[in-house]
Coordinates of C-alpha atoms in Angstrom, one line a residue:
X29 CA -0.5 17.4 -13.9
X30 CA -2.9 15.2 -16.2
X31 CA -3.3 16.2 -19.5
X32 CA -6.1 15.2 -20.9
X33 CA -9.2 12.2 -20.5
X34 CA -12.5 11.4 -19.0
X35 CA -12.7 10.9 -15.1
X36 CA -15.1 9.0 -13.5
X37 CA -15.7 9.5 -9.5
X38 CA -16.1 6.8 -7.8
X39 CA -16.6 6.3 -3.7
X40 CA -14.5 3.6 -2.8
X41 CA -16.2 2.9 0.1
X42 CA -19.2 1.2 -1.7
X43 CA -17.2 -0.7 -4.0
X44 CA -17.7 -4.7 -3.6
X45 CA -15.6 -7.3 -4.5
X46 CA -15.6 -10.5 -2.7
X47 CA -14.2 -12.7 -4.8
X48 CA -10.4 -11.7 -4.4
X49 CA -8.4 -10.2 -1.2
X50 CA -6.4 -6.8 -2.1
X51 CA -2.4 -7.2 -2.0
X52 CA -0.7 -4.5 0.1
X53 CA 2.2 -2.6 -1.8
X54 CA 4.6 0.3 -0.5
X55 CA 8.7 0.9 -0.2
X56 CA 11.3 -1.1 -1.9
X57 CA 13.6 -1.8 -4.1
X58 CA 17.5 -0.3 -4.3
X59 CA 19.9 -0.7 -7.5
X60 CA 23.0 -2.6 -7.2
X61 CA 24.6 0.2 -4.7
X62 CA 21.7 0.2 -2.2
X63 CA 20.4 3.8 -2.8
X64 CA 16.8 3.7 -4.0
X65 CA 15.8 3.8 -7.5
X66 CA 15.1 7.1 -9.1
X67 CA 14.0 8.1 -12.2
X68 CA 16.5 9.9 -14.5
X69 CA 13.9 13.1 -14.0
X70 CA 14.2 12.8 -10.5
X71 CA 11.6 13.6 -7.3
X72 CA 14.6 14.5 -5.5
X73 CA 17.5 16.4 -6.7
X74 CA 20.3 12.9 -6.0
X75 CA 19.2 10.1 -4.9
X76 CA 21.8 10.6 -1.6
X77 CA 19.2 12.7 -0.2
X78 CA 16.2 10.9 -0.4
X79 CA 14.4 10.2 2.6
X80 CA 14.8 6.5 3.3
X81 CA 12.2 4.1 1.8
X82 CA 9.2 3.9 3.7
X83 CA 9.7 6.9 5.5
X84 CA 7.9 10.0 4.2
X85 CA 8.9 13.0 3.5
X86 CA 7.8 15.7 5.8
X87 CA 8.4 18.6 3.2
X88 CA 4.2 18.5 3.3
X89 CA 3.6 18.9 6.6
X90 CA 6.7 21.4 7.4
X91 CA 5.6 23.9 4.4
X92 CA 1.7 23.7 5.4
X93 CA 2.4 24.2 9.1
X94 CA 4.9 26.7 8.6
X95 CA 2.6 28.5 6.0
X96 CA -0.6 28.7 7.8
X97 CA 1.1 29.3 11.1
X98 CA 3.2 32.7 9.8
X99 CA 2.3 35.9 12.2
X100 CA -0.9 37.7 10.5
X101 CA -2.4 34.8 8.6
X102 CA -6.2 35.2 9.2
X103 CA -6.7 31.8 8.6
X104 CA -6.2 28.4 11.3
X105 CA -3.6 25.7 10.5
X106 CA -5.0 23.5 7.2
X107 CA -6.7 26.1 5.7
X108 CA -6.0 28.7 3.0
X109 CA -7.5 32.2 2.0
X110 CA -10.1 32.0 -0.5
X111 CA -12.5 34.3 -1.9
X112 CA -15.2 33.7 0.2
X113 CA -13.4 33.6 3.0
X114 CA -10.9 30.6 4.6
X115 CA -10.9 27.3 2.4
X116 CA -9.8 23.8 3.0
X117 CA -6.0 24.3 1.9
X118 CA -4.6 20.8 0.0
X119 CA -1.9 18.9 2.1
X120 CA 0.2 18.2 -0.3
X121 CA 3.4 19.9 -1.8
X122 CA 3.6 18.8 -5.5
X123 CA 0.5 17.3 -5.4
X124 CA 0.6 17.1 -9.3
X125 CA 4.1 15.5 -9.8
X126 CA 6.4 18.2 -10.8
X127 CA 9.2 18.0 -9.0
X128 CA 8.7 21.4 -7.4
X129 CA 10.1 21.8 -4.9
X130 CA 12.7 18.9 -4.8
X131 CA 12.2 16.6 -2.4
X132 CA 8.6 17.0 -1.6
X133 CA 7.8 12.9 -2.5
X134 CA 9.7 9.8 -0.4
X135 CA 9.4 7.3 -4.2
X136 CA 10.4 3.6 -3.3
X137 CA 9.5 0.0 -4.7
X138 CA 8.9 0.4 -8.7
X139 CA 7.7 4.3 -8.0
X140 CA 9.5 6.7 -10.2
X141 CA 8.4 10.6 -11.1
X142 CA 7.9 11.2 -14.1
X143 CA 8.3 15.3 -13.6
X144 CA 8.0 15.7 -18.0
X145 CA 4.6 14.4 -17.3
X146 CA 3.8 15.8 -14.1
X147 CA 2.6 12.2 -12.7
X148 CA 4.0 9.4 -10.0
X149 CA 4.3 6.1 -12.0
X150 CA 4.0 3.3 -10.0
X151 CA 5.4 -0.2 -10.5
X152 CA 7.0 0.2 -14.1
X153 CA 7.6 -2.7 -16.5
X154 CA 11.4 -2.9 -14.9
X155 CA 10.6 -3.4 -11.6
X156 CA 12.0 -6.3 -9.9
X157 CA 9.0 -9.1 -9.0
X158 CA 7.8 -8.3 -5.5
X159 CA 8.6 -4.9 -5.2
X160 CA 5.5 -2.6 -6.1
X161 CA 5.6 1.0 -6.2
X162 CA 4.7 3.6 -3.6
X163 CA 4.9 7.4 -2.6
X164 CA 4.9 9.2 0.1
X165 CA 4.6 12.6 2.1
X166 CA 3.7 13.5 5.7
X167 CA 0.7 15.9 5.8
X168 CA -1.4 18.2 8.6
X169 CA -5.1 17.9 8.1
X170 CA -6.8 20.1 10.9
X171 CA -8.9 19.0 13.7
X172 CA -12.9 17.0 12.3
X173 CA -15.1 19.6 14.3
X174 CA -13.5 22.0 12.2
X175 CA -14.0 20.3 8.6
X176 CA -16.3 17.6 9.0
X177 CA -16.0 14.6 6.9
X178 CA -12.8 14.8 4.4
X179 CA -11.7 12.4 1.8
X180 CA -8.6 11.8 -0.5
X181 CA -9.0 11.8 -4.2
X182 CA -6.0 11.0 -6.9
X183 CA -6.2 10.6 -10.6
X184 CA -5.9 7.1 -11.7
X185 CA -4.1 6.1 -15.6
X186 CA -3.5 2.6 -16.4
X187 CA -0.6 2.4 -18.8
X188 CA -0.4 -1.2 -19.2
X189 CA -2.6 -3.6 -17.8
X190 CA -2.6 -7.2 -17.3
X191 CA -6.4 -7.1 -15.9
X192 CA -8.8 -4.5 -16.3
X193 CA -8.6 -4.1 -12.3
X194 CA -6.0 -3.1 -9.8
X195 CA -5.7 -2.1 -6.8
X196 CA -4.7 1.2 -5.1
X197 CA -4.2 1.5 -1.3
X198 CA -3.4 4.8 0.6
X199 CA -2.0 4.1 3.8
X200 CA -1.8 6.9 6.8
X201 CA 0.8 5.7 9.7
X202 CA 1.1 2.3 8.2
X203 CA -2.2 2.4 8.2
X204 CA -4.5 1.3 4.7
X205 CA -7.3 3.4 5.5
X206 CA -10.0 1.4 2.8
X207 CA -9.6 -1.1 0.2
X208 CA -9.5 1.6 -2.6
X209 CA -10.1 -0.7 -5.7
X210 CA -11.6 0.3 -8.4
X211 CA -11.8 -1.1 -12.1
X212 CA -11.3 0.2 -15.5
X213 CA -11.7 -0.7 -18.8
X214 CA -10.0 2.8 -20.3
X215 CA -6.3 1.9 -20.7
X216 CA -4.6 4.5 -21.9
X217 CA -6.5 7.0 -20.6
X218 CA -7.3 9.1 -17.6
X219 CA -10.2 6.9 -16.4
X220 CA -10.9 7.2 -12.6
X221 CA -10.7 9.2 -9.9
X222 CA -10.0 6.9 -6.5
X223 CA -12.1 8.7 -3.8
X224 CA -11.4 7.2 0.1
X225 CA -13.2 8.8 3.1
X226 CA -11.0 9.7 6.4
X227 CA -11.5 8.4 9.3
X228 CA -11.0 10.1 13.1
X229 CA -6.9 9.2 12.7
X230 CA -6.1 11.2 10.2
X231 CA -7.5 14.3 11.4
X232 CA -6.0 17.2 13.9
X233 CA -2.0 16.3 13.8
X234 CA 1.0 15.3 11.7
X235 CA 0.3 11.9 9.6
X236 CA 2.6 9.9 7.1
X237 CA 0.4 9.3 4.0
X238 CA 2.0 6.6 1.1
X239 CA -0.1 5.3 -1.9
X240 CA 0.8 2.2 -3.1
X241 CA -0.5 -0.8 -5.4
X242 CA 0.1 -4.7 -6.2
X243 CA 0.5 -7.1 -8.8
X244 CA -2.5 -6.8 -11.5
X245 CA -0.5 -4.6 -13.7
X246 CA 2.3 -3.3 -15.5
X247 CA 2.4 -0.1 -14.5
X248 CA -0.1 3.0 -14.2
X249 CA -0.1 6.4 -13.6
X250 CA -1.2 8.8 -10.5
X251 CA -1.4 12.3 -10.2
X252 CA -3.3 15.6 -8.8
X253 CA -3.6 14.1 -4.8
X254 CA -5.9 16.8 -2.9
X255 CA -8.1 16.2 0.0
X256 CA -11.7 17.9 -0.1
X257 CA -14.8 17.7 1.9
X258 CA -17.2 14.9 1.8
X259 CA -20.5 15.3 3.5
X260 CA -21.4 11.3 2.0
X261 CA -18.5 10.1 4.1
X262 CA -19.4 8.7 7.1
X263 CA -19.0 10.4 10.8
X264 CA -17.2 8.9 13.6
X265 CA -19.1 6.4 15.8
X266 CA -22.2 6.5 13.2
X267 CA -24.1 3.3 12.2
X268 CA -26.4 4.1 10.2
X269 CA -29.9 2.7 10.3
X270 CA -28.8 -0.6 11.9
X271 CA -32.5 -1.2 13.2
X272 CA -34.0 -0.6 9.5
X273 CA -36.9 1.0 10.7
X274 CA -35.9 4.2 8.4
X275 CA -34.4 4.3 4.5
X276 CA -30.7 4.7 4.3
X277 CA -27.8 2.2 6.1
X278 CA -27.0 -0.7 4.5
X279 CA -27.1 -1.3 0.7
X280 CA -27.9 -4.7 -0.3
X281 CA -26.0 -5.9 -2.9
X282 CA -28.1 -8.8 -4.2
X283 CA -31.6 -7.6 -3.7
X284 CA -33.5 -11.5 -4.5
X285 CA -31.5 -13.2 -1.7
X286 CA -31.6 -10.5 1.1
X287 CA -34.4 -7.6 1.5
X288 CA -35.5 -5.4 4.8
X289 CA -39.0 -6.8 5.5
X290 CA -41.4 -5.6 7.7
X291 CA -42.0 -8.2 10.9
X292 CA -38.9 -10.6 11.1
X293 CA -37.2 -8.1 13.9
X294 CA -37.6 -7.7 17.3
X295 CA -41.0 -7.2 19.0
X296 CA -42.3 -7.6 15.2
X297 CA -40.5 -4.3 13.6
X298 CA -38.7 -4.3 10.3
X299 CA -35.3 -6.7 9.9
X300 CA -33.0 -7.3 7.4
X301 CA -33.9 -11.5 6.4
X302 CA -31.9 -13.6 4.1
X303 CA -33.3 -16.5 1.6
X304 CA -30.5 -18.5 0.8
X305 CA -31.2 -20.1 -2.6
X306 CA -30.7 -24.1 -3.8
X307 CA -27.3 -23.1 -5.0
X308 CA -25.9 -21.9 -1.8
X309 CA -25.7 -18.0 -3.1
X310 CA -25.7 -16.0 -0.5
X311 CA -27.3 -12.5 0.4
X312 CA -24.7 -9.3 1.0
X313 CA -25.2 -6.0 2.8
X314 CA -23.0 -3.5 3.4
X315 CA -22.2 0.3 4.6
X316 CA -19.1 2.5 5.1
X317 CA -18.6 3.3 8.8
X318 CA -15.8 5.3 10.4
X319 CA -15.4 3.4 13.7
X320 CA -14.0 6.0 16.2
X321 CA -10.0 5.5 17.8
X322 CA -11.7 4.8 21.1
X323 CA -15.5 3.8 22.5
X324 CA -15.8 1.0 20.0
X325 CA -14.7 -2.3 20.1
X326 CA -17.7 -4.6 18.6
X327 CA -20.6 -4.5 16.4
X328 CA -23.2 -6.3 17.9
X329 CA -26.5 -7.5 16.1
X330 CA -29.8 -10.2 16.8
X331 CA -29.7 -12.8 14.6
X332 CA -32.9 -15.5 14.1
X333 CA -33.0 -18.2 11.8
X334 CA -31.1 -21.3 10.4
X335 CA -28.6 -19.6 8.1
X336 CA -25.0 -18.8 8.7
X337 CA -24.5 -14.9 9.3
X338 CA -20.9 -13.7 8.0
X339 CA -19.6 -10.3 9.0
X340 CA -16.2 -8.7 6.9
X341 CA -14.4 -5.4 7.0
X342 CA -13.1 -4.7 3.8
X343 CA -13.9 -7.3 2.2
X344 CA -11.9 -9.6 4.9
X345 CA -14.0 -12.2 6.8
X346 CA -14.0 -11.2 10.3
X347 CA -16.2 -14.6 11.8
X348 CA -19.3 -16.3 10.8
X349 CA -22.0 -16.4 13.4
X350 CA -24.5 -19.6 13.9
X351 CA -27.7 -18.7 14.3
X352 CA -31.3 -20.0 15.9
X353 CA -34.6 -19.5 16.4
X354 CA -34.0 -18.1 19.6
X355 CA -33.4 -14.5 18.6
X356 CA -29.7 -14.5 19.8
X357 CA -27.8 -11.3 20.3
X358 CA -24.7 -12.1 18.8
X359 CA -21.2 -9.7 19.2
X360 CA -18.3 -9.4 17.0
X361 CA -14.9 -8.1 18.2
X362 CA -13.7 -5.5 16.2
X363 CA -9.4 -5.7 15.8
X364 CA -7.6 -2.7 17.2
X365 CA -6.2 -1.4 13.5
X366 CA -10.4 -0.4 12.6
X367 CA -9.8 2.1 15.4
X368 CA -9.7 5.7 14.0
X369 CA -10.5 4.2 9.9
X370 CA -13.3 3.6 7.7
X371 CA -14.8 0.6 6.8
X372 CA -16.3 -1.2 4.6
X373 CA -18.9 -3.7 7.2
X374 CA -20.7 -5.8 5.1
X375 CA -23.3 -8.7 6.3
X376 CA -24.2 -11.7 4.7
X377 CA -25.7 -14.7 5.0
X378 CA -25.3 -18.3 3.3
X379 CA -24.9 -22.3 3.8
X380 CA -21.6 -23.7 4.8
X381 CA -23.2 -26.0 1.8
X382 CA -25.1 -26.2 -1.0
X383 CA -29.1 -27.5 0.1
X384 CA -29.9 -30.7 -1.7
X385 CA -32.7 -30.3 -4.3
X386 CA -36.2 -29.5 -3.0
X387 CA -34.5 -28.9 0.9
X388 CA -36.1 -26.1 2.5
X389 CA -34.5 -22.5 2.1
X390 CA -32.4 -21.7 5.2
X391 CA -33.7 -18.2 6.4
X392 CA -31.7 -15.8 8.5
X393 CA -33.0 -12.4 10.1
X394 CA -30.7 -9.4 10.9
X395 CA -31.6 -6.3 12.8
X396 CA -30.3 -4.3 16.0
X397 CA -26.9 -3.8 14.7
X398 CA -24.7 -1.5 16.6
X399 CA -21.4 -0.1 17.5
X400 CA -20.7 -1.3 21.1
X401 CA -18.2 -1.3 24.0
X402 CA -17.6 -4.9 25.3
X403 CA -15.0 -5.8 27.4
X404 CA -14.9 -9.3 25.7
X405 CA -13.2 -7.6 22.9
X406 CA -10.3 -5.7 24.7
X407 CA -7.1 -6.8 22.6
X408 CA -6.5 -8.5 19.4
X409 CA -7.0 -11.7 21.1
X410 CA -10.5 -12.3 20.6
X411 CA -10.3 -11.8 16.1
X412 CA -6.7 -13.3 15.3
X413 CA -5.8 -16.4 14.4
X414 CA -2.1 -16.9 14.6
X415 CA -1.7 -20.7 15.7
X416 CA -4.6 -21.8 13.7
X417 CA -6.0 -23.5 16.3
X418 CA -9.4 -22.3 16.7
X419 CA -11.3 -24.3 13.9
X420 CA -13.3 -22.5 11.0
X421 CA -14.1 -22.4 7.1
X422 CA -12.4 -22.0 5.9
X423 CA -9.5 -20.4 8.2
X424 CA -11.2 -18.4 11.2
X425 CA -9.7 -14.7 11.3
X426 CA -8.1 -14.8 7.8
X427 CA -8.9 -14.2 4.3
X428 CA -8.4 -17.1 1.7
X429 CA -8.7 -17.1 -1.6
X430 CA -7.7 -20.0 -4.3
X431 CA -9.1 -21.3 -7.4
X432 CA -10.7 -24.5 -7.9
X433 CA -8.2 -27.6 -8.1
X434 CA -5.8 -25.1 -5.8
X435 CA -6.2 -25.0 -2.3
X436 CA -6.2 -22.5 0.9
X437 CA -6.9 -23.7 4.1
X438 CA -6.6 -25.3 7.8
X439 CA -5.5 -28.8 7.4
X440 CA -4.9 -31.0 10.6
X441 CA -2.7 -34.2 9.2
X442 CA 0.6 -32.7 10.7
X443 CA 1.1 -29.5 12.9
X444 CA 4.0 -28.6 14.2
X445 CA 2.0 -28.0 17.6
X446 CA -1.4 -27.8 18.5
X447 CA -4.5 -29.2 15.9
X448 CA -4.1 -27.5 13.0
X449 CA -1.7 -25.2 10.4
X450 CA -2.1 -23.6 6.8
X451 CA -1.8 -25.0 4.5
X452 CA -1.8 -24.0 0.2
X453 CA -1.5 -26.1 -2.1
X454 CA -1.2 -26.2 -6.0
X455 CA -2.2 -28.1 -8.5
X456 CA -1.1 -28.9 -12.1
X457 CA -4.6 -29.2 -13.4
X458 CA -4.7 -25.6 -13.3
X459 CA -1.4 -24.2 -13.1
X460 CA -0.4 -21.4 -16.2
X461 CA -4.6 -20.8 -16.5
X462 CA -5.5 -17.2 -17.6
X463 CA -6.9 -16.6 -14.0
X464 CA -5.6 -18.6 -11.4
X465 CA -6.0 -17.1 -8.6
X466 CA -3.3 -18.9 -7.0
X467 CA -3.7 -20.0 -3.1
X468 CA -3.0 -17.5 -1.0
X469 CA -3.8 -16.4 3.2
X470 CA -4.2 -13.1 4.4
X471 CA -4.1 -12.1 8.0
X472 CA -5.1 -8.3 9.2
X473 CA -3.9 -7.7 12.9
X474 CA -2.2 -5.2 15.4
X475 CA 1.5 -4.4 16.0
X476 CA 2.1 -3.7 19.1
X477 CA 5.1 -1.2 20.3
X478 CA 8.3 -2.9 21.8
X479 CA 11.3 -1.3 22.9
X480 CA 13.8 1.9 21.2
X481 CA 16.2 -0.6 20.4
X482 CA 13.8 -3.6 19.4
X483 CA 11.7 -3.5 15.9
X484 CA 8.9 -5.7 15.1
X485 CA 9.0 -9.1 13.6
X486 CA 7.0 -12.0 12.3
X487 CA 8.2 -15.1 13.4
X488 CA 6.6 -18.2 11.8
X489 CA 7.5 -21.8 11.1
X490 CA 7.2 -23.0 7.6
X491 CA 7.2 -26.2 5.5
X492 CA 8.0 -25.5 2.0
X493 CA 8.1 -28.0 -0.7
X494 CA 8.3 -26.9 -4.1
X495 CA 8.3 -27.9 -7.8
X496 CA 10.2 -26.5 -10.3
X497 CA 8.4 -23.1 -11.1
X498 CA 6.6 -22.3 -7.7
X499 CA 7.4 -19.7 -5.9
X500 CA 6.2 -19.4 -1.7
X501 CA 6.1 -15.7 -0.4
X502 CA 5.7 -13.9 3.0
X503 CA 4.8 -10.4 3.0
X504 CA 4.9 -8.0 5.8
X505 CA 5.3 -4.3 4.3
X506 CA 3.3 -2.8 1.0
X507 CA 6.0 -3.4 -1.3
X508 CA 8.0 -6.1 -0.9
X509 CA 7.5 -9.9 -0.5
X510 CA 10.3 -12.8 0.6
X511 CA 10.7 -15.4 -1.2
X512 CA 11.1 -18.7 1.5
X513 CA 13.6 -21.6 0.6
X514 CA 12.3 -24.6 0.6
X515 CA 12.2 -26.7 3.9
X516 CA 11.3 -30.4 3.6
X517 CA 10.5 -29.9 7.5
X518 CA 9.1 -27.5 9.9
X519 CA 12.2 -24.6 9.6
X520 CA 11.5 -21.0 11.6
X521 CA 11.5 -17.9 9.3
X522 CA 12.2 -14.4 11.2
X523 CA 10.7 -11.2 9.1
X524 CA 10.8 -7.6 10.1
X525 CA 8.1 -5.3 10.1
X526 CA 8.2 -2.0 9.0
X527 CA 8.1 0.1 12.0
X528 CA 5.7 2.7 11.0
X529 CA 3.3 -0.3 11.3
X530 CA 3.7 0.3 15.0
X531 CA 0.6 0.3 16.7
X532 CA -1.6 -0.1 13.8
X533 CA -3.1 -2.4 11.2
X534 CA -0.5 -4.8 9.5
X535 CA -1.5 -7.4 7.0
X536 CA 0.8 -10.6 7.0
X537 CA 0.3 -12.2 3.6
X538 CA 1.2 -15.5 2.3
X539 CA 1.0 -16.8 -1.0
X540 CA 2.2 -19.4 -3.6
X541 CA 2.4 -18.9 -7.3
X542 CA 1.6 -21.1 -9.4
X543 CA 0.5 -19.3 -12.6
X544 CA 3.4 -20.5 -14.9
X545 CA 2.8 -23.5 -17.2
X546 CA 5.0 -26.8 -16.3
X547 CA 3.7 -26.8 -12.6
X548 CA 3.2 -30.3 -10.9
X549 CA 2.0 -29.2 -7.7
X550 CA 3.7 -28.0 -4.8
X551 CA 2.4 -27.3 -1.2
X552 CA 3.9 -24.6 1.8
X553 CA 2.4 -25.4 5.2
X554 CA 2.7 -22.3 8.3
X555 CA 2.3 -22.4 11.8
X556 CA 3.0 -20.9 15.3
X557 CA 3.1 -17.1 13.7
X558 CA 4.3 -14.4 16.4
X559 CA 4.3 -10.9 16.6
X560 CA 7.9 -10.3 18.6
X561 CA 10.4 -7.4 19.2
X562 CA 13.7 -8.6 17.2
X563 CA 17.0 -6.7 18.0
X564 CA 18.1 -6.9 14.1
X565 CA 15.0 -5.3 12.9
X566 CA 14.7 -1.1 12.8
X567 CA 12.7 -0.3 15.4
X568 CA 12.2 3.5 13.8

């Protein structure tokens, strides 16, 4: 129930920010007795009852369903009288943080409600490192052909920031259905709106929907969730203007290195052609598309020039194409957790290095791009990574990110098996700097389903070797990250999975922090990561 400041709507799904990947968050921590942590105000009325961490509470869906389906109600399943007849009802119980009814929110990590406020705070000042705050409620939407494009909106406070961005994910059955960063400079205040399109998976049945965030912050403040239609959200299976013959598509996010030109595309139409400049900057453009659950598997594009094309989802590099003068048509797997979600697809074009002074520009034309069926791309197979073997820059099928003097990368001096590992290093020229952007790896891939009695693992081999204020992390769930021992040789680590990642898009993430002064440099190499069913994990 927000009181009182500006909002400012922003779509999420043109937001671009390639310099940094977003850290998952969701359920967590427990006090000393192992019950979660509740606020004295309460979202439940003891903390005995709550729903287990992670696991939503189905108040939502069980009042909306019950509600719509009574005997006499003129109006179908999802929807509500209105005046002008039947309305998109909101999904949510409590949607503005009250506490009303009790038990309407599953709250885990650093989550607490704040029910004198009438808001979900996420990830207080208290919480223990690694565990970030999320909530939670399963929800009905009704079927797309009978509401057309929806999207999820939620007010957005910063109490207390230690950046002036952050990062707020919604996740639907484990799945984080966009990126939904946005930035503000209002502390204090009630400053944005975080608006995320649907895609086709959460419409026409019962889905578990958690909001969560990361690290960038002390703490901030969500309230007034509602879903409403979009008619700027994308539809299922819709590229838009991939042939560029037409306005609309792709937006181009650095118009002097990348422009849509008439004559560089096939059979002399209009193409999308990138300059790539003596500094190596590169050209980006990008759309929201909401790739259907099934039909799609690949984007596929021509490609003519000398320049490198580079094609990411969410801001997560999925491959980098070589092209040639040949007018190659070029295809690019999409991974099975896209299926059913929309995307950010964004196209660019740049050097693996920077040209020497007075080298010719490298020049790269894009046009035909299109959603595509290709058996090729059945399976995860064909986009993931997991033994580092398959040679790329910096790590083919992961997102890297690291500051200068750090380092994130495939190194080959000593792999447990195969060619090649990650490896992330740090160094004490920059350790305790204001921004470090400490080395970190992030892997987006598929879980698949195991047995009733089985739950899902990760199951990696590590090298760890520290110095005295690193810290090396594995994450596998939104909310909470291991901490790994160290290991002055190749030791195997076994982490579950949250099980509601069954299925669907799962983000492995490692990282190691060094952002404290009075670091000399430490190093944690991985390799031979599996997906497995493990008896000691829940498996529901």
């Amino acid at each position: 129930m927000r009181r009182s400041g500006v909002v400012l709507a922003l779509l999420c799904a043109c937001q671009s920010d390639y310099a940094e990947a977003p850290v998952d968050a969701g359920p967590a921590p427990a006090d000393d007795a192992g019950d979660p942590i509740v606020d004295a105000g309460g979202s439940v009325d003891d903390a005995a009852t709550t729903p287990e961490a992670g696991a939503p509470s189905d108040a939502g869906a069980d009042a909306d369903a019950g509600a719509d389906a009574e005997a006499g109600s003129p109006c179908p399943i999802g929807f509500e009288l209105g005046t002008s007849g039947c309305v998109l009802a909101n999904p949510f119980v409590d949607p503005s943080f009250t506490g009303v009814p009790a038990g309407a929110w599953t709250v885990s990590g650093g989550a607490t409600m704040k029910t004198d406020l009438g808001v979900a705070r996420l990830a207080d000042v208290a919480t223990p490192r690694y565990h970030y705050g999320a909530v939670a409620q399963s929800i009905v939407l009704p079927p797309f052909a009978e509401t057309g494009p929806l999207a999820w909106l939620g007010d957005v406070m910063v109490v207390s920031s230690k950046r002036n961005d952050y990062p707020l994910v919604p996740f639907i059955d484990g799945v984080a259905i966009l990126d939904a960063r946005s930035r503000s400079s209002f502390v204090g205040t009630w400053s944005d709106t975080t608006r995320v399109c649907l895609g086709e998976a959460a419409y026409g049945k019962k889905t578990n929907f958690l909001v969560s965030t990361g690290d960038l912050f002390d703490r901030i403040d969500v309230d007034d969730f509602r879903v409403v239609p979009d008619p700027t959200c994308p539809r299922p299976g819709v590229l838009a203007n991939g042939d560029f013959e037409t306005a609309g598509g792709f937006q181009i996010a650095v118009p002097t290195t990348i422009n849509v030109v008439p004559g560089a595309g096939t059979n002399g139409s209009r193409a999308a052609k990138c300059l790539v400049s003596e500094s190596g900057s590169n050209g980006v453009m990008f759309q929201a598309v909401s790739i259907p659950k099934s039909g799609v598997n690949a984007v596929t594009m021509r490609t003519y020039g000398t320049g490198n094309v580079h094609v990411l989802l969410d801001q997560r590099e999925l491959v980098r194409l070589r092209s040639d003068p040949s007018r190659t048509t070029q295809t690019v797997c999409l991974p099975r957790w896209t299926h059913g979600v929309v995307s950010e697809l964004a196209i660019g074009c740049a050097q693996d290095s920077f040209r020497a002074p007075g080298e010719a520009p490298s020049e790269v034309a894009i046009d035909d791009v299109a959603f595509a069926e290709v058996a090729a791309c059945d399976g995860d197979a064909a986009v993931t990574n997991l033994g580092f073997e398959t040679s790329g820059d910096p790590v083919f099928g992961w997102f890297v990110t690291e500051r200068a003097g750090h380092f994130a990368g495939r190194a080959t001096a000593s792999p447990r098996s195969g060619s090649g590992y990650l490896s992330l290093q740090t160094s004490p020229d920059v350790c305790g700097s204001v921004r470090p952007w400490e080395p970190r790896a992030t892997l987006v891939t598929t879980v698949p389903a195991f047995t009733d009695t089985e739950g899902p693992a990760v199951r990696f081999w590590y090298r760890y070797q520290p110095d005295a204020v690193s810290v090396a992390t594995v994450s596998t769930n939104p909310v909470h990250r291991h901490e790994l021992a160290p290991a002055t040789t190749w030791t195997q680590h076994v982490e579950c999975i949250p099980p509601l990642h069954t299925g669907s898009r799962f983000t492995l993430h490692f990282e190691l922090d060094g952002r404290v002064n009075g670091c000399t440099g430490a190093t944690l190499d991985v390799d031979d990561i599996e997906i497995v069913p493990d008896p000691t994990c829940p498996s529901e």
